[in-house]
Short mmCIF file of C-alpha atoms and ligand atoms in Angstrom, two decimals:
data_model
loop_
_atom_site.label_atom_id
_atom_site.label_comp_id
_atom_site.label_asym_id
_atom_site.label_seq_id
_atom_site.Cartn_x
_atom_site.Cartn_y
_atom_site.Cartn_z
CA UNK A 1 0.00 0.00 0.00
CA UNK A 2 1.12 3.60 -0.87
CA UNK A 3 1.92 6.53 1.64
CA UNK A 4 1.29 6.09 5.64
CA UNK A 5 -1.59 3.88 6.60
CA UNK A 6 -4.87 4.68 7.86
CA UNK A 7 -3.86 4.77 11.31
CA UNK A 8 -0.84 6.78 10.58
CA UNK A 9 -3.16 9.39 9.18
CA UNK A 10 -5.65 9.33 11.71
CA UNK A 11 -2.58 10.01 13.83
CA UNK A 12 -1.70 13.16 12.07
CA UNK A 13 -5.39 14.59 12.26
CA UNK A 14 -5.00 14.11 15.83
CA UNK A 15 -2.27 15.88 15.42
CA UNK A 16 -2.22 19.00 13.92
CA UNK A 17 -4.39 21.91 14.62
CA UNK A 18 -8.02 22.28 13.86
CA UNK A 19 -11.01 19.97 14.86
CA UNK A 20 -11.28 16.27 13.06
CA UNK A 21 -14.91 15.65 11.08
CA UNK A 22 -15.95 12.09 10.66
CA UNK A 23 -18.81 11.31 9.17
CA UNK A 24 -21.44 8.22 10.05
CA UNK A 25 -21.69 5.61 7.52
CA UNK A 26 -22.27 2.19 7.53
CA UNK A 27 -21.30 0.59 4.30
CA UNK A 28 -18.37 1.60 1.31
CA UNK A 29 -20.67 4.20 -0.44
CA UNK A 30 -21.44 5.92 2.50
CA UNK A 31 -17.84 6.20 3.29
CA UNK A 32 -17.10 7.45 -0.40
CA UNK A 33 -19.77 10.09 0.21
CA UNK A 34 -17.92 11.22 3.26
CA UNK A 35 -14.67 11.05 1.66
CA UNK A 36 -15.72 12.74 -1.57
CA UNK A 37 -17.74 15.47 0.35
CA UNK A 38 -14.14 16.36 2.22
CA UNK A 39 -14.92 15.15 5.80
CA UNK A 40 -11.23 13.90 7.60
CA UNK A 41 -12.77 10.62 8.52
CA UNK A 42 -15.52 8.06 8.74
CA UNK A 43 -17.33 6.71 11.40
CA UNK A 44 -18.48 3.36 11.05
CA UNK A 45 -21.59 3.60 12.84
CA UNK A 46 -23.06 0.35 14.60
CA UNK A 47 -26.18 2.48 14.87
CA UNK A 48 -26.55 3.10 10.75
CA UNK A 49 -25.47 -0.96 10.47
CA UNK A 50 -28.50 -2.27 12.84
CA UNK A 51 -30.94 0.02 11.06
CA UNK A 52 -29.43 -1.20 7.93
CA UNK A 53 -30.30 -4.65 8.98
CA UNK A 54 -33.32 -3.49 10.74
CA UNK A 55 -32.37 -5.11 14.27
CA UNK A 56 -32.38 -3.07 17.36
CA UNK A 57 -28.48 -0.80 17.93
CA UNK A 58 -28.32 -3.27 21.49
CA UNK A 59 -25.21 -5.86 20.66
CA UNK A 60 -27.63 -7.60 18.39
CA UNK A 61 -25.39 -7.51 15.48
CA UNK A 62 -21.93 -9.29 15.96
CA UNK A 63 -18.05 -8.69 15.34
CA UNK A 64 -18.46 -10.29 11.94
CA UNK A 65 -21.00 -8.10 10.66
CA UNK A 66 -19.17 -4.67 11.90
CA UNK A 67 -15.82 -5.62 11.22
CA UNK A 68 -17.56 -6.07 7.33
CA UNK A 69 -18.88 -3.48 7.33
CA UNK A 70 -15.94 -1.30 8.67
CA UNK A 71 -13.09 -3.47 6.29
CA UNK A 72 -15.36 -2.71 2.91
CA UNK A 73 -15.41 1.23 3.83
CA UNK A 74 -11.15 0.86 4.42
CA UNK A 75 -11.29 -0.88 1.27
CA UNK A 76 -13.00 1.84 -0.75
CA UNK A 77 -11.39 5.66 0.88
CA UNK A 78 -8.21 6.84 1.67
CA UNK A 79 -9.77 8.12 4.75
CA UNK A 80 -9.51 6.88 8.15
CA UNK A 81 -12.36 4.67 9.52
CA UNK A 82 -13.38 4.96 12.92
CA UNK A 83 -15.11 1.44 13.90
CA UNK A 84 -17.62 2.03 16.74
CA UNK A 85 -17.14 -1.69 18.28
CA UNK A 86 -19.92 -1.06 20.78
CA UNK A 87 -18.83 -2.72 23.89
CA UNK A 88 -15.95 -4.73 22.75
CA UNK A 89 -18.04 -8.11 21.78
CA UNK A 90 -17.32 -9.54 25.24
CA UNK A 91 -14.71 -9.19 27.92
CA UNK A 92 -11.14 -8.18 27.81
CA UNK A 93 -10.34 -11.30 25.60
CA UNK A 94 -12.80 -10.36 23.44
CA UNK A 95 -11.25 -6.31 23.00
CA UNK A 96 -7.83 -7.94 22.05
CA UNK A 97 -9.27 -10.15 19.23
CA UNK A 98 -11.34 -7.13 17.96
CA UNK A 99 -7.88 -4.88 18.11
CA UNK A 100 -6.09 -7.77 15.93
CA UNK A 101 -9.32 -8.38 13.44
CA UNK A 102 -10.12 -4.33 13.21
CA UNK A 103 -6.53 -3.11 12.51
CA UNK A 104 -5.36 -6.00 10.20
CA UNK A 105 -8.57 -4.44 8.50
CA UNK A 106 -7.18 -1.26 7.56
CA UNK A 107 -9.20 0.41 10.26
CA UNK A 108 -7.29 3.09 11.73
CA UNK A 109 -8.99 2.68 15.59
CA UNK A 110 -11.79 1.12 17.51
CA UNK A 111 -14.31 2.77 19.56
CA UNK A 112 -15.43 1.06 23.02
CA UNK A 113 -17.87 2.13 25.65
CA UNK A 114 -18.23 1.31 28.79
CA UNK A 115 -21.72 0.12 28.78
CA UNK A 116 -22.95 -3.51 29.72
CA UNK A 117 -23.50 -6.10 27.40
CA UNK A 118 -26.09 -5.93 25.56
CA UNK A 119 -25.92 -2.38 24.99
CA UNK A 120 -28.86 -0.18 24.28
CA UNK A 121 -28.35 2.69 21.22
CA UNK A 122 -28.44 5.88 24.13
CA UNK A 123 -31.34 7.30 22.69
CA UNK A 124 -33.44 4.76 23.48
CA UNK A 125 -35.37 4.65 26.26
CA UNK A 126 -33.98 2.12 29.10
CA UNK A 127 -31.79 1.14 31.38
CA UNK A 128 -28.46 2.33 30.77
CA UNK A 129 -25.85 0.14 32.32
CA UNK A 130 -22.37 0.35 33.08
CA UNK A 131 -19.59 -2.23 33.56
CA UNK A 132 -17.26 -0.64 36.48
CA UNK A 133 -14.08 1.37 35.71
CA UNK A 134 -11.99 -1.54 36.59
CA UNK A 135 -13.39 -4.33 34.01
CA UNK A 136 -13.42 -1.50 31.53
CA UNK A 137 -10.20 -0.08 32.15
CA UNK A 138 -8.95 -4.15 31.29
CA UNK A 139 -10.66 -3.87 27.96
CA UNK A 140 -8.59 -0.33 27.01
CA UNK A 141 -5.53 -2.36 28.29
CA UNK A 142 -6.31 -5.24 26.54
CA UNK A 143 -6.93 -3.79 23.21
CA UNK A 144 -3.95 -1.58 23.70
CA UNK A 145 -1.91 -4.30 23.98
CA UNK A 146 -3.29 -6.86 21.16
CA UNK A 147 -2.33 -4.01 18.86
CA UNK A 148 0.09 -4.72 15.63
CA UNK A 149 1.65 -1.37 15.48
CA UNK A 150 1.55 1.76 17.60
CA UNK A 151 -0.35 3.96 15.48
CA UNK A 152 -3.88 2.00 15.82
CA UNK A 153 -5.65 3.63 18.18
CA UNK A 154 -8.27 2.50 20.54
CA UNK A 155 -11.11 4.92 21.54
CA UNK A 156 -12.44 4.97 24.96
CA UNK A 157 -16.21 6.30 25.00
CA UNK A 158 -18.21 6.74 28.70
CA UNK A 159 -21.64 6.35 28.50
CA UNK A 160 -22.15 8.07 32.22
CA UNK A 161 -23.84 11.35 30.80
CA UNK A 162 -26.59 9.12 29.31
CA UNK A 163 -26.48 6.62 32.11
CA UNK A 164 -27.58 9.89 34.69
CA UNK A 165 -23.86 10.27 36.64
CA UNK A 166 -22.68 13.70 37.21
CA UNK A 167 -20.16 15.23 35.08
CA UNK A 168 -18.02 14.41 38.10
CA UNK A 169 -18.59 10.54 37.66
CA UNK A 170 -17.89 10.91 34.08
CA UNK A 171 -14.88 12.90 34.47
CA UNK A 172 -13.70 9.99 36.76
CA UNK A 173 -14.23 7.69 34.61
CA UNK A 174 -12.73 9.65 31.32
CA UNK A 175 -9.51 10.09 33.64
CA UNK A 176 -9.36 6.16 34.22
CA UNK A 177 -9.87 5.52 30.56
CA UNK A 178 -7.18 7.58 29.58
CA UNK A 179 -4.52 6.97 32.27
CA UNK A 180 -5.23 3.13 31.07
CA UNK A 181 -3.57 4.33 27.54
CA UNK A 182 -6.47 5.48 25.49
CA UNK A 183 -5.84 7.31 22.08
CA UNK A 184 -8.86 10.05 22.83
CA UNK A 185 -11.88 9.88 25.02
CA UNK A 186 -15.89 10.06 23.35
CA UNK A 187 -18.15 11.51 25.94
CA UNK A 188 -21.61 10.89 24.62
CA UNK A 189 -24.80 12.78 25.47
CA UNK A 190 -28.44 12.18 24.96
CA UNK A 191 -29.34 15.75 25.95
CA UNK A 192 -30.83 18.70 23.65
CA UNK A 193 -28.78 21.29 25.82
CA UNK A 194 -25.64 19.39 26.93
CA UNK A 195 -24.95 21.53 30.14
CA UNK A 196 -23.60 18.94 32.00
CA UNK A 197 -21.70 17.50 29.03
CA UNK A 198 -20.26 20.66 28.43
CA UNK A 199 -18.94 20.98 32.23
CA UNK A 200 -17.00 18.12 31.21
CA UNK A 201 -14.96 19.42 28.52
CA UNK A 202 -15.14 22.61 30.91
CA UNK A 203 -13.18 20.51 33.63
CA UNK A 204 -11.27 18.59 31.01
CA UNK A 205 -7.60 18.50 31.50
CA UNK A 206 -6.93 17.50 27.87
CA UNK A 207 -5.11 14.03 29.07
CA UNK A 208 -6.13 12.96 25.90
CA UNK A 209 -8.13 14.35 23.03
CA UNK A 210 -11.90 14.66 23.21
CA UNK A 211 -14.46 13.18 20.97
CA UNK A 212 -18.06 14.56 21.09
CA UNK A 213 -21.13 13.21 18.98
CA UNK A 214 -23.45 16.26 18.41
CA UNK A 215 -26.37 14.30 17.63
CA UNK A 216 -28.67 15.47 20.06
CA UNK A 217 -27.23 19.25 20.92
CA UNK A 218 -26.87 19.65 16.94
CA UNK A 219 -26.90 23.55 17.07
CA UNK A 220 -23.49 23.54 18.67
CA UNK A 221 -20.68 23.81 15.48
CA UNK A 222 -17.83 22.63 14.83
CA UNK A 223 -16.01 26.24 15.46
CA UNK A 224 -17.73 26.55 18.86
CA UNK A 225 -16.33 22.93 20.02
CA UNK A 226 -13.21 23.21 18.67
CA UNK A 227 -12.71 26.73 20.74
CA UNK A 228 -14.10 24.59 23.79
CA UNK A 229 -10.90 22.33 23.05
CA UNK A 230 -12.99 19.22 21.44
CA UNK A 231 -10.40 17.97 18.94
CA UNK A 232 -12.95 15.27 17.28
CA UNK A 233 -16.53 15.30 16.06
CA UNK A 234 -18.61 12.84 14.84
CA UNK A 235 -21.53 13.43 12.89
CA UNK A 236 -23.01 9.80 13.56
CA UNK A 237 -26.23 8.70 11.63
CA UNK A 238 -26.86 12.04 9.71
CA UNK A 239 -25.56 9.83 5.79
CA UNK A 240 -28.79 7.14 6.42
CA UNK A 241 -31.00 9.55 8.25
CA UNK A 242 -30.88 11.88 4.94
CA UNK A 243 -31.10 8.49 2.79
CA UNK A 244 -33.94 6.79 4.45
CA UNK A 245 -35.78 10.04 4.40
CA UNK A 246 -35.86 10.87 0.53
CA UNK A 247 -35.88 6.87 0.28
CA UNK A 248 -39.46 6.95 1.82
CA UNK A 249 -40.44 10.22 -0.56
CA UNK A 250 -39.52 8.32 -3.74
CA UNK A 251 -41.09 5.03 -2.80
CA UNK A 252 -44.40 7.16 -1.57
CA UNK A 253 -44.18 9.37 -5.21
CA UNK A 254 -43.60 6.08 -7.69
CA UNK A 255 -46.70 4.53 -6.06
CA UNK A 256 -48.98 7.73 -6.14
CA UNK A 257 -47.88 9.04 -9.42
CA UNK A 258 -47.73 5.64 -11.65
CA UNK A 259 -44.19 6.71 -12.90
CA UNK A 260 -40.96 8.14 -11.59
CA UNK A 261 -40.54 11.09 -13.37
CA UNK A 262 -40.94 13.51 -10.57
CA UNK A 263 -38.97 12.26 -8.27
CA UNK A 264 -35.81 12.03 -11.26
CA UNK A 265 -34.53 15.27 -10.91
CA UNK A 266 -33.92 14.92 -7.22
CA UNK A 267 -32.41 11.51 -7.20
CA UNK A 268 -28.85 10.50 -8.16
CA UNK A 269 -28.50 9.65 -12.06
CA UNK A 270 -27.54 6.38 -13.29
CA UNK A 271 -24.41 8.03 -14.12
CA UNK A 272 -23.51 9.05 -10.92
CA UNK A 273 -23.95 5.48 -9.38
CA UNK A 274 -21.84 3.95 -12.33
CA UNK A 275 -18.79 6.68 -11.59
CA UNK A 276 -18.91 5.83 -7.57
CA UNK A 277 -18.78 2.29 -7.87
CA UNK A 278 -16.75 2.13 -11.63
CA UNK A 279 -14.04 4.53 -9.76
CA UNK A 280 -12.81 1.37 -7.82
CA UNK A 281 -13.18 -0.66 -11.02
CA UNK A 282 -10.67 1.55 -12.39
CA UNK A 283 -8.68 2.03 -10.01
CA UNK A 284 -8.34 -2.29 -9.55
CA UNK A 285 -7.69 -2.41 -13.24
CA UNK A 286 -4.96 0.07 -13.44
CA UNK A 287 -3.11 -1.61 -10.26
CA UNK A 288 -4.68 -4.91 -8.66
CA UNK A 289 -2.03 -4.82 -6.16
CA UNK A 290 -3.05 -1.61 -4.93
CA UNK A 291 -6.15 -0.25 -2.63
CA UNK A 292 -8.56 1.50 -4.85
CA UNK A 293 -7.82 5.59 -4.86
CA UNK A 294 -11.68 6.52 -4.40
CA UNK A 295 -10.97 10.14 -4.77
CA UNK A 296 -9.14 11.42 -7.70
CA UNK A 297 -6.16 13.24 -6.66
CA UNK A 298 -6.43 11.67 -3.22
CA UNK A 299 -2.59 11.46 -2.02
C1 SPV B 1 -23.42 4.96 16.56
O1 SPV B 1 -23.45 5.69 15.56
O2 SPV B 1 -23.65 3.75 16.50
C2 SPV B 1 -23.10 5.50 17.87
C3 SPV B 1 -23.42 6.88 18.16
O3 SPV B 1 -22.64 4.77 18.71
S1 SPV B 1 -24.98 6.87 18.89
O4 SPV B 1 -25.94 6.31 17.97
O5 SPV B 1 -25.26 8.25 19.19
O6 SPV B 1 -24.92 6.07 20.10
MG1 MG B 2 -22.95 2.79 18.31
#
């Protein structure tokens, strides 16, 4: 493979100055999409996979079916992919077979969070469980160490916010994580005005870099978290929410109308479909040996 790998380059995002995008995806299109539209990263969201697969986002989908799903989207962008590995597929024996499998992938890092297993998506209503610093603070270790090369990074995420501790539990717990050798930290929030999330990054002591998901609080931008210090965000399900959305339209509009022609001009052409996926054709034919370049120019 040409140039640094995906890990490498997630490295140097982390890096150098200015706030990382990923963007959600959960199959090699989406991640083109991302790529071509100029976001840093992907994230290969478990959420966007189960309602792919329409099963519940709650550990009902296996290692197999993410690691895929995250291996096709390294396959097709220069990118780095983010895997969101939910809770690690197990215990801390589990986390160092996922390290191995995800970064002999080409992923650049896994994401774990410190819920128990089964998880539940943190929007949904329920429960919200957490394993205790110690078992997860194996898992980090685990991973850490199962790891090929030093540049794969693994993720730690707390789920306290959405699990109802104080910014002072999850602070705790975001120390632990990263004391135990985690790359960056995710601090998720289910709340529409993240006051006690942002107390956290308030009170962070920048240990390690911050990753915040802005699904919920979506009014806050980019600019404003990276002046809070937040060196990673992740717009996570915001590629299948727009799909499944004009999906519906067009399949509501064929039916009504008798024909598609109203819906054409909206759609993607023909074309457009044969120039995403015949850019890795071409890109196989002019160099088998070599990953497909899915963005022209791409270095
Ligand atoms: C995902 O995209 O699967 C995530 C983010 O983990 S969230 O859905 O907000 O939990
Ligand atoms: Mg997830």
């Amino acid at each position: 493979m040409n140039g640094p790998t995906p890990a490498r380059r997630l490295r140097e995002l982390l890096a150098r100055p200015g706030i990382v995008r990923l963007l959600g995806a959960h199959d090699a299109l989406g991640a083109l999409v991302a790529e071509r539209a100029g976001f840093d990263g992907v994230w290969s969201s478990g959420f966007e996979l189960a309602a792919a697969h329409c099963v519940p986002d709650a550990g009902v989908l296996g290692m197999a079916e993410q690691l895929a799903a995250a291996q096709s989207m390294a396959y097709a962008v220069r990118i780095p992919i983010v895997a969101d590995c939910d809770t690690g597929y197990g215990n801390a024996e589990n986390c160092a077979h996922m390290a191995r499998r995800f970064e002999a992938a080409g992923v650049a890092a896994v994401c774990i969070e410190d819920k128990r297993f089964p998880k539940l998506n943190s929007f949904a209503p329920g429960a919200h469980e957490l394993v205790s610093v110690d078992e997860f603070v194996e898992k980090i270790q685990r991973a850490r160490d199962a790891r090929a090369g030093a540049d794969f990074a693994v993720i730690a995420r707390t789920e306290a916010l959405v699990a109802g501790q104080s910014p002072g539990e999850a602070l705790e717990r975001a120390r632990a994580y990263a004391d135990a050798g985690a790359d960056a930290i995710l601090v998720h929030s289910s709340e529409a005005l993240p006051r006690r999330l942002l107390e956290v990054v308030r009170r962070w002591d920048g240990r390690a870099p911050l990753v915040l998901v802005p699904t919920t609080y979506h009014t806050v931008t980019a600019a404003e978290l990276e002046d809070l210090g937040v060196k990673v965000v992740i717009y996570a399900n915001h590629g299948l929410r727009s799909a499944l959305r004009a999906m519906q339209e067009t399949a509501d509009e064929i039916l009504r109308n008798g024909c598609s022609t109203s819906v054409e001009e909206r759609i993607a052409t023909v074309a457009t479909v044969l120039e995403l996926s015949g850019t890795m054709a071409a890109a196989h034919a002019a160099d088998p040996a070599r990953r497909p370049l899915a963005t022209a120019g791409a270095a």
